[in-house]
Amino acid sequence: MNLVPSNMRRGHLRGFTLIELLVVIAIIGILSAVVLASLNTARTKGTDAAIKSDLDTIRTQSAIYYDTNNSSYAAATGYTCNLANSVFSDANIISAFAGFNAQSTPVCYASATAWYAYAQLKADNTKSWCVDSSGKSTQETYTTTIASSGTGCT
């Protein structure tokens, strides 16, 4: 009994057809497109997680600033993230802002008794993450209009 196919006995090896190769290439292309789309979503979510983490660092560092600066967040009231003589002039907080300044532009408010900061998220640019001196850490609708009251996150 001979187990070798007849086309191999004659010295002819049969390869893949052009159609078979094109189907395999198309399947690989579709799979790689799905994987790349998933990676892009994961990258965006990672960026949002980093923004939230940096804002939480700002909240923690502001509590330390408050304790070491005579129970005050600022010497002057203002709507800027680099307000001199305020909680936002602390080196640790400046470092946390530097972590996401390339990803999102923060919005800040500081007075002697309260502060808040928020930044636009990447996964949904209509949303922002807000932290404030009362301990809140929430997702909000993003706006570039700064509330005049300085009350913090909603």
Backbone as a ProteinNet text record, in pm:
[ID]
protein_1_A
[PRIMARY]
MNLVPSNMRRGHLRGFTLIELLVVIAIIGILSAVVLASLNTARTKGTDAAIKSDLDTIRTQSAIYYDTNNSSYAAATGYTCNLANSVFSDANIISAFAGFNAQSTPVCYASATAWYAYAQLKADNTKSWCVDSSGKSTQETYTTTIASSGTGCT
[TERTIARY]
83.9	0	89.5	65	143.9	64.4	120.6	50.4	83.9	175	214.6	115.2	56.9	-37.3	27.2	-56.7	-5.3	63.6	18.1	83	221.9	251.1	385.2	478.1	423.3	505.5	559.6	489	532.9	625.2	650.5	739.9	669.3	538.7	462.2	403.8	441.8	383.2	278.7	165	57.8	66.4	67.4	74.9	-61.6	-60.4	-184	-222.8	-352.3	-398.8	-396.8	-404.5	-404.9	-526.2	-638.8	-760.6	-741.5	-684.7	-661.3	-568.5	-464.2	-371.6	-439.9	-521.8	-592.1	-692.6	-759.5	-853.2	-779.1	-666.6	-587.6	-538.9	-490.6	-443.2	-558.1	-676.3	-792.5	-831.9	-830.4	-864.1	-763.4	-636.9	-532.7	-552.8	-587	-612	-728.9	-836.5	-954.7	-921.3	-852.1	-814.6	-722.3	-627.2	-535.7	-608.3	-707.3	-785.6	-863.6	-920.1	-994	-900.4	-784.3	-687.2	-639.5	-611.1	-564.6	-672.6	-797.8	-906.9	-917.7	-901.3	-906.9	-791.1	-673.5	-557.9	-576.8	-637.1	-660.2	-758	-861.9	-957.1	-888.6	-805.4	-733.2	-637.5	-573.4	-482	-557.6	-675.8	-757.1	-803.4	-846.9	-889.2	-771.5	-654.3	-534	-500.2	-516.5	-493	-590.9	-718.4	-817.6	-785.3	-739.1	-701.1	-583.7	-489.7	-375.4	-420	-513.2	-565.2	-634.7	-718.6	-787.9	-689	-586.1	-484.6	-409.5	-372.6	-301.9	-391	-519	-610.6	-628.2	-630.6	-637.9	-510.4	-396.3	-270.9	-279.4	-337.2	-354.6	-443.1	-549.2	-637.5	-562.1	-481.9	-404.7	-299.9	-227.7	-123.4	-182.3	-304.3	-366.1	-400	-434.3	-460.1	-332.5	-221.6	-92.1	-58.6	-81.1	-55.9	-139.5	-265.7	-356.9	-305.6	-258.6	-208.4	-79.6	5.2	134.9	132.6	18.4	9.3	-103.1	-103.1	-195.5	-341.7	-379.3	-517.5	-572.4	-492.7	-533.5	-487.3	-571.2	-535.2	-470.2	-496.4	-443.4	-433.3	-338.8	-326.4	-413.8	-446.1	-530.1	-626.4	-741.5	-840.6	-815.6	-829.4	-811.8	-849.7	-870	-910	-795.6	-687.8	-576.1	-503.8	-448.2	-380	-235.4	-189.7	-55.2	-61.7	-166	-187.6	-77.6	-2.2	107.3	51.3	130.3	93.6	-39.7	-59.5	-182.2	-147.7	-249	-231.4	-172.9	-201.7	-153.1	-8.8	53.5	194.9	285.7	226	302.5	374	500.5	582	523.4	469.3	410.1	284.7	207.5	86.4	121.7	221.9	269.6	316.9	385.4	431.9	315.2	209.6	91.8	22.4	14.3	-43.5	40.5	171.7	259.3	233.8	186.6	159.2	51	-47.7	-154.3	-172.2	-89.3	-101.6	-91.9	-11.2	-0.4	-126.4	-201.9	-321.9	-448.5	-454.1	-575.5	-540.1	-615	-591.5	-676.7	-614.5	-692.5	-757.3	-863.9	-930.7	-927.4	-889.3	-868.5	-930.4	-958.9	-1001.2	-941.8	-893.3	-842.3	-877.3	-918.2	-935.7	-873.7	-883.8	-825.1	-897.9	-1025.7	-1105.1	-1144.1	-1126.1	-1168.8	-1088.2	-1090.4	-1027.3	-1096.6	-1083.3	-1122.4	-1039.9	-1031.8	-960.9	-1029.9	-1038.6	-1090.8	-1021	-1029.8	-965.5	-1054.4	-1051	-1130.8	-1076.9	-1168.4	-1131.4	-1118.1	-1039.2	-1014	-1116.5	-1164.5	-1258.1	-1389.6	-1431.8	-1553.1	-1522.1	-1496.6	-1452.3	-1563.4	-1684	-1789.2	-1788.5	-1698.6	-1690.7	-1557.7	-1558.3	-1435.7	-1435	-1317.1	-1302.7	-1271.7	-1344.5	-1331.3	-1295.6	-1203.2	-1170.4	-1174.9	-1207.2	-1212.9	-1171.9	-1170.5	-1123.8	-1218.4	-1341.6	-1434.6	-1415.6	-1327.4	-1300.9	-1374.3	-1452.4	-1525.4	-1429.6	-1466.4	-1393.3	-1499	-1544.3	-1658	-1638.1	-1715.4	-1719.6	-1830.4	-1801.5	-1898.6	-1901.7	-2000.7	-2003.8	-1894.6	-1814.1	-1701.6	-1750.3	-1695.1	-1722.4	-1596.9	-1579.8	-1465.9	-1507.7	-1636.3	-1686.5	-1661.7	-1595.4	-1562	-1669.4	-1719	-1821.1	-1762.3	-1839.7	-1788.8	-1790.5	-1863.8	-1875.2	-1755.5	-1687.9	-1575	-1614.1	-1734.7	-1783.5	-1724.7	-1677.3	-1618.1	-1696.8	-1677.6	-1744	-1892.5	-1973.4	-2117.9	-2154.4
-116.5	0	124.3	212.4	333.5	450.7	521.5	631.1	767.8	777.3	904	935.8	1059	1094.7	1084.2	1061.3	1040	1162.2	1284	1402.6	1423.3	1370.5	1381.6	1274.7	1161.2	1056.4	1099.6	1183.3	1226.6	1348.9	1400.6	1514.6	1648.2	1649.6	1773.8	1801.8	1914.7	1956	2062.4	2046.8	2142.5	2247.9	2379	2488	2550.9	2665.3	2739.9	2815.5	2829.8	2909.1	3055.8	3142.3	3286.5	3326.7	3268.9	3299.1	3264	3147.9	3107.2	3205.9	3248.2	3345.3	3478.8	3524.4	3651.3	3644.3	3532.4	3516.2	3521.9	3455.2	3456.9	3598.2	3669.3	3806.9	3897.5	3879.4	3960.2	3933.5	3808.8	3774.5	3835.7	3828.1	3888.4	4039.7	4102.9	4247	4286.2	4210.3	4238.8	4221.5	4115.1	4091.9	4201.1	4244.2	4349.4	4482.4	4511.3	4634.4	4633	4519.2	4507.2	4526.5	4466.9	4478.8	4623	4690.4	4829.1	4921.6	4897.6	4978.1	4958.1	4835.2	4807.2	4873.6	4873.5	4936.5	5087	5148	5291.9	5326.9	5247.2	5268.5	5252.3	5151.5	5129.4	5244.9	5297.7	5410.6	5533.9	5560.5	5674.4	5658.1	5538.7	5513.9	5527	5486.6	5502	5648.1	5729.5	5873.4	5934.1	5895.3	5945.1	5901.7	5779.2	5731	5811.5	5847.5	5928.3	6068.5	6128	6260.5	6254.8	6153.4	6138.2	6117.4	6039.1	6013.5	6141	6219.8	6345.5	6443.2	6448.7	6535.7	6487.6	6357.4	6305.8	6338.1	6336.8	6378.1	6524.1	6608	6749.6	6764.6	6684.2	6691.7	6654.5	6549.6	6506.3	6611.1	6660.8	6760	6891.6	6924.2	7047.9	7038.2	6919.3	6901.8	6924.4	6876.1	6899.5	7048	7113	7257.3	7334.7	7299.3	7366.3	7356.8	7236.9	7216.6	7292.8	7307	7372.2	7521.8	7576.2	7719.1	7787.2	7766.5	7834.2	7816.9	7697	7664.2	7756.6	7776.6	7862.3	7801.1	7815.6	7766.2	7872.6	8000.8	8105.6	8237.7	8315.8	8452.1	8546.2	8503.3	8584	8490.2	8544.4	8465.8	8478.4	8367.1	8375.7	8248.9	8264.3	8154.2	8116.2	8068.2	8024.4	7910.5	7821.3	7705.7	7734.7	7855.9	7892.9	8019.7	8030	8145.2	8151.6	8258.6	8275.2	8284.1	8236.8	8240.1	8169.5	8058.3	7981.5	7833.9	7753.5	7609.2	7562.5	7633.4	7594.5	7635.2	7705.2	7739.3	7639.8	7542	7437.7	7349.7	7318.3	7242.3	7104.9	7036.1	6904	6911.8	7016.8	7034.4	7076	7160.4	7197.8	7074.2	6985.8	6860.7	6773.6	6766.9	6687.9	6748.9	6882.5	6947.7	6919	6916.3	6889	6750.6	6657.6	6522.3	6514.4	6604.7	6596	6722.2	6822.2	6942.9	6913.5	6814.2	6779.5	6708.8	6646.5	6571.6	6657.3	6749.4	6826.2	6957.3	7061.5	7190.9	7200.4	7215.3	7222.8	7359.4	7361.1	7484	7484.6	7597.4	7602.1	7726.5	7714.8	7827.7	7809.1	7916.1	7909.8	8036.8	8018.9	8128.6	8082.4	8161.8	8124	8004.5	7986.6	7883.3	7765.6	7776.5	7668.6	7670.7	7559.4	7550	7438.8	7441.9	7329.2	7330.6	7214.2	7200	7091	7112.4	7006.7	7008.7	6895.4	6879.6	6795.7	6828.3	6756.6	6615	6518.2	6378.6	6351.9	6252.1	6221.4	6126	6028.8	5930.1	5996	6097.3	6172.6	6319.4	6396.1	6534.1	6627.2	6575.5	6656.3	6640.5	6556.9	6530.6	6579	6611.4	6649	6579.4	6575.1	6520	6635.7	6645.8	6759	6709.8	6778.8	6756.3	6891.4	6890.6	7016.9	7000.1	7112.3	7113.8	7043.8	7017.6	6946.5	6795.4	6749.1	6606.5	6541.2	6618.3	6561.7	6525.2	6421.1	6376.9	6317.7	6396.9	6357.2	6387.7	6316.3	6345.2	6445.8	6545.7	6651.1	6680.3	6757	6806	6910.4	6898.5	6989.4	7125.4	7228.6	7364.7	7448.2	7545.6	7636.5	7759.3	7769.6	7879.2	7846	7934.8	7912.9	7976.7	7897.6	7949.2	8061.5	8167.7	8282.5	8259.8	8159.6	8138.9	8067.4	7984.1	7910.5	7805.3	7750.5	7655.9	7516.7	7483.6	7352.5	7267.3	7137.8	7042.8	7035.9	7005.7	6995.8	6859.3
0	0	0	-93	-108.4	-50.5	54.8	121.6	64.1	-27.6	-88.6	-199.6	-199.3	-304.2	-442.9	-540.1	-675.2	-732.1	-695.6	-750.3	-691.8	-573.6	-514.8	-573.5	-613.6	-673	-808.2	-871.5	-1003.1	-995.5	-874.4	-858.5	-867	-867.5	-872.3	-735	-675.6	-547.8	-575.6	-516.5	-536.7	-427.6	-463.4	-367	-345.2	-278.6	-254.2	-380.1	-399.5	-513.2	-474	-571.1	-548.2	-463.7	-486.8	-411.4	-263.9	-235.8	-97.2	-26.4	-93.4	-33.9	-8.7	-102.1	-84.4	30.7	46.7	158	291	301.3	425	455.3	353.7	373.7	416.9	357.9	397.1	542	583.9	722.5	819.3	786.1	871.4	879	768.2	767.6	855.6	848.9	932.3	1079.8	1114.9	1254.5	1307.2	1226	1271.6	1287.8	1203.8	1219.4	1350	1386.2	1511.8	1630.7	1625	1734.9	1748.8	1638.4	1644.9	1700.1	1663.8	1718.8	1870.1	1915.1	2059.5	2132.4	2071.9	2134.3	2146.3	2045.4	2050.2	2161.9	2179	2287.7	2423.2	2435.5	2561.1	2590.2	2488	2506.2	2555.1	2499.1	2540	2684.4	2719.7	2857.7	2954.3	2910.9	2993	3016.4	2913.2	2926.6	3026.9	3017.7	3113.1	3255.9	3271.5	3404.5	3460.1	3373.6	3417.9	3459	3384.8	3419.6	3555.9	3576.6	3705.4	3819.5	3794.6	3897.2	3933.3	3832.7	3858.7	3936.1	3901.8	3976.8	4120.5	4141.3	4277.7	4356	4288.3	4352.2	4394.3	4308.5	4341.3	4465.3	4473.3	4590.2	4717.6	4712	4828.3	4867	4767.5	4795.7	4847.2	4803.6	4851.8	5000.6	5047.1	5190.4	5270.7	5218.6	5283.9	5281.1	5166.6	5153.6	5256	5270.2	5362.9	5506.6	5543.3	5679.5	5706.7	5607.6	5628.7	5599.8	5554.5	5522.1	5599.7	5728.5	5819.5	5780.1	5743	5706.5	5598.2	5494.6	5383.7	5251.6	5148.7	5015.9	4928.5	4956.9	4869.5	4942.6	4898.1	4948.7	4866.3	4744.7	4656.5	4583.6	4545.4	4472.7	4323.4	4251.8	4107.6	4035.3	3904	3817.3	3723.7	3779.2	3695.9	3766.4	3687.9	3746	3782.8	3763.3	3807.7	3892.7	3974.7	4061.3	4167.2	4165.8	4261.9	4403.2	4498.6	4640.3	4666.7	4600.5	4620.4	4626.1	4648.4	4648.5	4515.1	4406.2	4273.8	4246.1	4341.2	4325.9	4398	4466.2	4534.8	4431.6	4457.2	4361	4329.8	4429.2	4406.1	4319.7	4338.4	4258.9	4116.7	4101.9	3967.8	3893.5	3964	3902.8	3858.2	3937.6	3899.9	3778.6	3772.6	3655.3	3530.7	3546.6	3433	3375.4	3459.2	3413.7	3308.3	3313.7	3214	3131	3147.5	3066.2	2916.9	2878.5	2737	2688.2	2779.1	2742.4	2748.4	2843.2	2866.3	2935.6	2904.9	2967.9	3093.8	3210.2	3334.1	3353.9	3430.8	3471.6	3623.4	3683.8	3829	3890.6	4019.9	4101.8	4240.3	4299.6	4436.5	4511.9	4636.5	4731	4861.6	4965.2	5093.8	5155.1	5121.2	5186.7	5098.1	4968.5	4878.7	4748.4	4680.1	4547.5	4469.4	4338.7	4255.2	4128	4065.6	3938.2	3858.4	3728	3642.5	3508.1	3439.2	3309.2	3218.7	3091.3	2991.3	2973.3	2961.5	2938.4	2788.3	2752.2	2611.1	2551.1	2628.3	2574.4	2532.4	2606.4	2574.5	2600.8	2494.4	2514.2	2561.1	2584.5	2645.9	2797.2	2850.1	2993.8	3049.4	3177.3	3247.2	3382.6	3444.4	3578.8	3671.1	3781.6	3873.1	4012.8	4077.6	4218.7	4288.9	4417.4	4490.4	4635.8	4706.7	4844.7	4940.9	4901	4989.3	4981.1	4891.7	4878.1	4762.4	4688.4	4575.5	4462.3	4391.3	4273.2	4179.9	4082.3	4001.8	3853.8	3772.5	3629.5	3605.3	3521.8	3493.8	3345.2	3303.6	3166.5	3151.8	3046.7	3027.7	2979.9	3038.7	2996.2	3014.2	2929.7	2946.7	3026.3	3058.2	3139.6	3285.7	3354.6	3494.8	3582.8	3676	3768.3	3852.4	3868.4	3943.5	4093.4	4139.5	4284.3	4342.7	4264.4	4316.5	4417.6	4404.4	4503	4485.7	4370	4348.7	4251.1	4262.7	4173.4	4205.5	4105.2	4127.9	4180.6
[MASK]
++++++++++++++++++++++++++++++++++++++++++++++++++++++++++++++++++++++++++++++++++++++++++++++++++++++++++++++++++++++++++++++++++++++++++++++++++++++++++

